[in-house]
């Protein structure tokens, strides 16, 4: 009994330590400006206000940054998942020379530091006339999200019995028909968890967005909010906290509805296919 109580106390202490910064972020975004630097600080706002959210949405380019992040994350996720699904199917189901080497080469590509690819990508995008556009960020994000997505879906694909597909082929289905009607329904949890990983990576990425994009019309949230807040010497912490809460809402919604698939993805990533 004592061991169980100590374990529960330790678990709750860890949960509170992790959750307190999030709680303080929400509380600070609701405090009036006059209460932000009060000593001693107040835990809860004496009078809650949504003034900072109103200023964020009406006086800044936050909505433009938000729209750019949504478009960028959704398009990147769609591109990465589509290519990774077909690539994983090829690696697992077809036999050809260098198949395993290709799989490990893909994983090795993911292990490379992101900073190594920035200069080559920047020069390539400038040469193609795509610099300073959302499409340039889609290409950049695909370079580091695709290898991991491909490796993750490979683990899911290896867990699908090949007999199911063989039975469909014997019954007269084409290869594409068997892939659509048999493989994709079985692979759906893996596709969803991979899409979640890719969306989160795209939503939170900062380095590529900082280097490849320098216009307010194409900046995502990560660089747009920082540029908005450090443009003056006086950092407005109330706006920063309000922006942080707004940036967290899409991820919270995604986690709330699809967390079971995300847990499966963590488990599948550790299985050798």
Coordinates of C-alpha atoms in Angstrom, one line a residue:
X1 CA 0.0 0.0 0.0
X2 CA 2.8 2.4 0.9
X3 CA 4.6 1.7 -2.4
X4 CA 1.4 2.3 -4.4
X5 CA 0.8 5.6 -2.6
X6 CA 4.3 6.7 -3.2
X7 CA 4.1 5.7 -6.9
X8 CA 0.8 7.7 -7.3
X9 CA 2.3 10.7 -5.6
X10 CA 5.3 10.6 -7.9
X11 CA 3.1 10.2 -10.9
X12 CA 0.9 13.2 -10.0
X13 CA 4.0 15.3 -9.2
X14 CA 5.3 14.6 -12.7
X15 CA 1.9 15.4 -14.3
X16 CA 1.7 18.7 -12.4
X17 CA 5.2 19.7 -13.3
X18 CA 4.5 19.1 -17.0
X19 CA 1.0 20.7 -16.9
X20 CA 1.9 23.8 -14.9
X21 CA 3.6 25.7 -17.7
X22 CA 0.5 25.1 -19.9
X23 CA -1.8 26.2 -17.1
X24 CA 0.3 29.3 -16.5
X25 CA 0.3 30.1 -20.3
X26 CA -3.5 30.1 -20.3
X27 CA -3.8 32.1 -17.1
X28 CA -1.4 34.7 -18.3
X29 CA -3.2 35.2 -21.5
X30 CA -6.4 36.0 -19.5
X31 CA -4.8 38.5 -17.1
X32 CA -5.1 42.3 -17.6
X33 CA -1.8 44.0 -18.5
X34 CA -1.7 45.7 -15.0
X35 CA -1.7 42.2 -13.4
X36 CA 1.1 40.6 -15.4
X37 CA 4.0 41.8 -13.3
X38 CA 2.4 42.0 -9.9
X39 CA 4.5 40.9 -7.0
X40 CA 3.6 38.4 -5.5
X41 CA 2.0 37.0 -8.7
X42 CA -1.6 35.9 -8.7
X43 CA -2.4 32.3 -9.5
X44 CA -5.7 33.1 -11.1
X45 CA -6.7 36.5 -12.8
X46 CA -8.7 38.7 -10.5
X47 CA -10.7 39.8 -13.6
X48 CA -10.3 37.6 -16.7
X49 CA -10.1 39.5 -20.0
X50 CA -10.0 38.5 -23.7
X51 CA -8.4 41.8 -24.7
X52 CA -5.1 40.1 -25.7
X53 CA -6.9 37.7 -28.0
X54 CA -8.8 40.5 -29.6
X55 CA -5.6 42.5 -30.2
X56 CA -3.9 39.4 -31.5
X57 CA -6.6 38.8 -34.1
X58 CA -7.4 42.4 -35.0
X59 CA -4.1 44.3 -34.8
X60 CA -1.5 41.7 -36.0
X61 CA -1.1 39.3 -38.9
X62 CA -1.8 36.3 -36.7
X63 CA -4.7 35.0 -38.9
X64 CA -2.4 35.1 -42.0
X65 CA 0.2 33.1 -40.2
X66 CA -2.4 30.7 -38.9
X67 CA -3.8 30.2 -42.4
X68 CA -0.3 29.6 -43.8
X69 CA 0.4 27.0 -41.2
X70 CA -2.8 25.2 -41.8
X71 CA -2.3 25.1 -45.6
X72 CA 1.4 24.1 -45.2
X73 CA 0.8 21.3 -42.6
X74 CA -2.2 19.8 -44.5
X75 CA -0.5 19.8 -47.9
X76 CA 2.8 18.5 -46.5
X77 CA 0.9 15.7 -44.6
X78 CA -1.1 14.7 -47.8
X79 CA 2.1 14.6 -49.9
X80 CA 4.2 12.7 -47.4
X81 CA 1.5 10.1 -46.5
X82 CA 0.6 9.5 -50.2
X83 CA 4.3 8.9 -51.2
X84 CA 5.1 7.0 -48.0
X85 CA 2.2 4.6 -48.4
X86 CA 3.1 3.7 -52.0
X87 CA 6.8 3.5 -51.0
X88 CA 6.2 1.2 -48.0
X89 CA 4.0 -1.1 -50.2
X90 CA 6.8 -1.3 -52.7
X91 CA 9.5 -2.2 -50.1
X92 CA 7.4 -4.8 -48.3
X93 CA 5.5 -6.5 -51.1
X94 CA 7.8 -6.5 -54.1
X95 CA 11.2 -8.2 -54.3
X96 CA 14.0 -6.5 -56.1
X97 CA 17.7 -5.9 -55.7
X98 CA 18.7 -3.4 -53.1
X99 CA 15.3 -3.4 -51.3
X100 CA 16.6 -3.6 -47.8
X101 CA 19.5 -1.3 -48.5
X102 CA 17.0 1.2 -49.8
X103 CA 15.0 1.0 -46.6
X104 CA 18.0 1.5 -44.4
X105 CA 19.2 4.4 -46.6
X106 CA 15.8 6.1 -46.1
X107 CA 16.2 5.8 -42.3
X108 CA 19.8 7.1 -42.5
X109 CA 18.5 10.1 -44.4
X110 CA 16.1 10.8 -41.5
X111 CA 19.0 10.7 -39.1
X112 CA 20.9 13.5 -40.9
X113 CA 20.7 16.9 -39.0
X114 CA 18.2 19.3 -40.6
X115 CA 20.8 22.0 -40.9
X116 CA 22.9 20.0 -43.3
X117 CA 20.2 20.3 -46.0
X118 CA 19.3 23.9 -45.6
X119 CA 21.9 25.4 -47.9
X120 CA 21.5 22.9 -50.8
X121 CA 17.7 23.2 -50.5
X122 CA 17.9 27.0 -50.5
X123 CA 20.1 27.1 -53.6
X124 CA 17.9 24.6 -55.4
X125 CA 14.7 26.5 -54.6
X126 CA 16.2 29.8 -55.7
X127 CA 17.3 28.2 -58.9
X128 CA 13.8 26.9 -59.6
X129 CA 12.2 30.3 -58.7
X130 CA 10.3 28.8 -55.7
X131 CA 12.0 30.6 -52.9
X132 CA 9.9 32.6 -50.4
X133 CA 6.8 30.6 -51.1
X134 CA 4.7 28.1 -49.1
X135 CA 5.4 25.5 -51.8
X136 CA 9.1 25.8 -51.0
X137 CA 8.4 24.9 -47.4
X138 CA 6.3 22.0 -48.5
X139 CA 9.3 20.6 -50.4
X140 CA 11.6 21.3 -47.5
X141 CA 9.3 19.7 -44.9
X142 CA 8.9 16.7 -47.1
X143 CA 12.6 16.0 -47.1
X144 CA 12.7 15.3 -43.4
X145 CA 9.2 14.0 -42.8
X146 CA 9.1 11.5 -45.7
X147 CA 11.9 9.2 -44.5
X148 CA 10.4 8.7 -41.1
X149 CA 6.9 8.3 -42.5
X150 CA 8.1 5.7 -44.9
X151 CA 9.9 3.7 -42.2
X152 CA 6.9 3.9 -39.9
X153 CA 4.4 2.7 -42.6
X154 CA 6.9 0.0 -43.6
X155 CA 6.4 -1.5 -40.1
X156 CA 2.6 -1.3 -40.4
X157 CA 2.7 -2.8 -43.9
X158 CA 4.9 -5.7 -42.7
X159 CA 2.2 -6.6 -40.1
X160 CA -0.5 -7.1 -42.7
X161 CA -0.8 -10.8 -43.8
X162 CA 0.2 -11.3 -47.4
X163 CA -2.4 -14.1 -47.7
X164 CA -5.2 -11.5 -47.6
X165 CA -3.9 -9.8 -50.7
X166 CA -3.1 -13.1 -52.4
X167 CA -6.7 -14.3 -51.9
X168 CA -8.0 -11.1 -53.5
X169 CA -5.7 -11.6 -56.5
X170 CA -6.9 -15.2 -56.9
X171 CA -10.5 -14.0 -56.9
X172 CA -9.7 -11.8 -59.9
X173 CA -8.8 -8.5 -58.3
X174 CA -6.1 -6.4 -60.0
X175 CA -3.0 -5.4 -58.0
X176 CA -4.3 -1.9 -57.6
X177 CA -7.7 -3.2 -56.7
X178 CA -6.3 -5.5 -54.0
X179 CA -4.2 -2.6 -52.7
X180 CA -7.3 -0.3 -52.5
X181 CA -9.8 -2.8 -51.1
X182 CA -7.6 -5.0 -48.9
X183 CA -4.4 -3.2 -48.0
X184 CA -5.6 0.3 -47.4
X185 CA -8.4 -0.6 -44.9
X186 CA -5.9 -2.7 -42.9
X187 CA -3.3 0.1 -43.1
X188 CA -5.7 2.9 -42.0
X189 CA -4.5 3.1 -38.3
X190 CA -0.9 3.3 -39.6
X191 CA -1.8 6.0 -42.1
X192 CA -3.6 8.1 -39.5
X193 CA -0.8 7.9 -37.0
X194 CA 1.7 8.7 -39.7
X195 CA -0.4 11.7 -40.7
X196 CA -0.5 12.9 -37.1
X197 CA 3.3 12.7 -36.8
X198 CA 3.8 14.5 -40.1
X199 CA 1.2 17.2 -39.2
X200 CA 2.9 17.9 -35.8
X201 CA 6.4 18.1 -37.4
X202 CA 5.1 20.5 -40.0
X203 CA 3.2 22.6 -37.5
X204 CA 6.1 23.0 -35.1
X205 CA 9.0 23.3 -37.6
X206 CA 11.0 26.5 -37.2
X207 CA 14.5 26.3 -38.7
X208 CA 13.5 25.8 -42.4
X209 CA 10.7 28.4 -42.1
X210 CA 13.2 30.9 -40.7
X211 CA 15.7 30.5 -43.5
X212 CA 13.5 29.9 -46.6
X213 CA 10.7 32.4 -46.0
X214 CA 11.1 36.1 -45.2
X215 CA 7.7 37.6 -46.2
X216 CA 4.8 38.2 -43.9
X217 CA 2.4 36.8 -46.5
X218 CA 4.1 33.4 -46.5
X219 CA 5.4 33.0 -42.9
X220 CA 3.9 30.2 -40.8
X221 CA 3.0 30.6 -37.1
X222 CA 6.4 29.5 -35.7
X223 CA 8.4 32.3 -37.4
X224 CA 5.5 34.8 -37.8
X225 CA 4.7 35.1 -34.2
X226 CA 8.3 35.5 -33.1
X227 CA 8.9 38.1 -35.8
X228 CA 5.7 39.9 -34.7
X229 CA 6.8 40.0 -31.0
X230 CA 10.5 40.8 -31.3
X231 CA 10.0 43.6 -33.8
X232 CA 10.2 46.0 -30.9
X233 CA 12.5 46.0 -27.8
X234 CA 9.5 45.6 -25.5
X235 CA 8.2 42.0 -25.7
X236 CA 4.5 41.9 -25.1
X237 CA 4.1 38.7 -23.0
X238 CA 0.4 38.9 -23.0
X239 CA 0.2 38.7 -26.8
X240 CA 2.8 35.9 -26.7
X241 CA 0.8 33.8 -24.3
X242 CA -2.4 34.4 -26.3
X243 CA -0.6 33.4 -29.5
X244 CA 0.8 30.3 -27.8
X245 CA -2.7 29.2 -26.7
X246 CA -4.1 29.7 -30.2
X247 CA -1.2 27.8 -31.7
X248 CA -1.8 24.9 -29.4
X249 CA -5.6 24.6 -30.1
X250 CA -5.2 22.6 -33.4
X251 CA -2.8 20.1 -31.9
X252 CA -5.0 19.7 -28.8
X253 CA -8.0 18.9 -31.0
X254 CA -6.0 16.4 -33.1
X255 CA -4.7 14.7 -30.0
X256 CA -8.2 14.6 -28.4
X257 CA -9.8 12.8 -31.3
X258 CA -6.9 10.6 -32.6
X259 CA -4.7 9.9 -29.6
X260 CA -5.3 6.1 -29.9
X261 CA -3.9 6.0 -33.4
X262 CA -0.9 8.0 -32.2
X263 CA -0.2 5.5 -29.5
X264 CA -0.3 2.7 -32.0
X265 CA 2.2 4.6 -34.1
X266 CA 4.7 4.8 -31.2
X267 CA 4.4 1.1 -30.7
X268 CA 4.8 0.2 -34.4
X269 CA 7.9 2.4 -34.8
X270 CA 9.7 0.1 -32.5
X271 CA 8.9 -3.1 -34.4
X272 CA 11.3 -4.5 -36.9
X273 CA 9.4 -5.3 -40.1

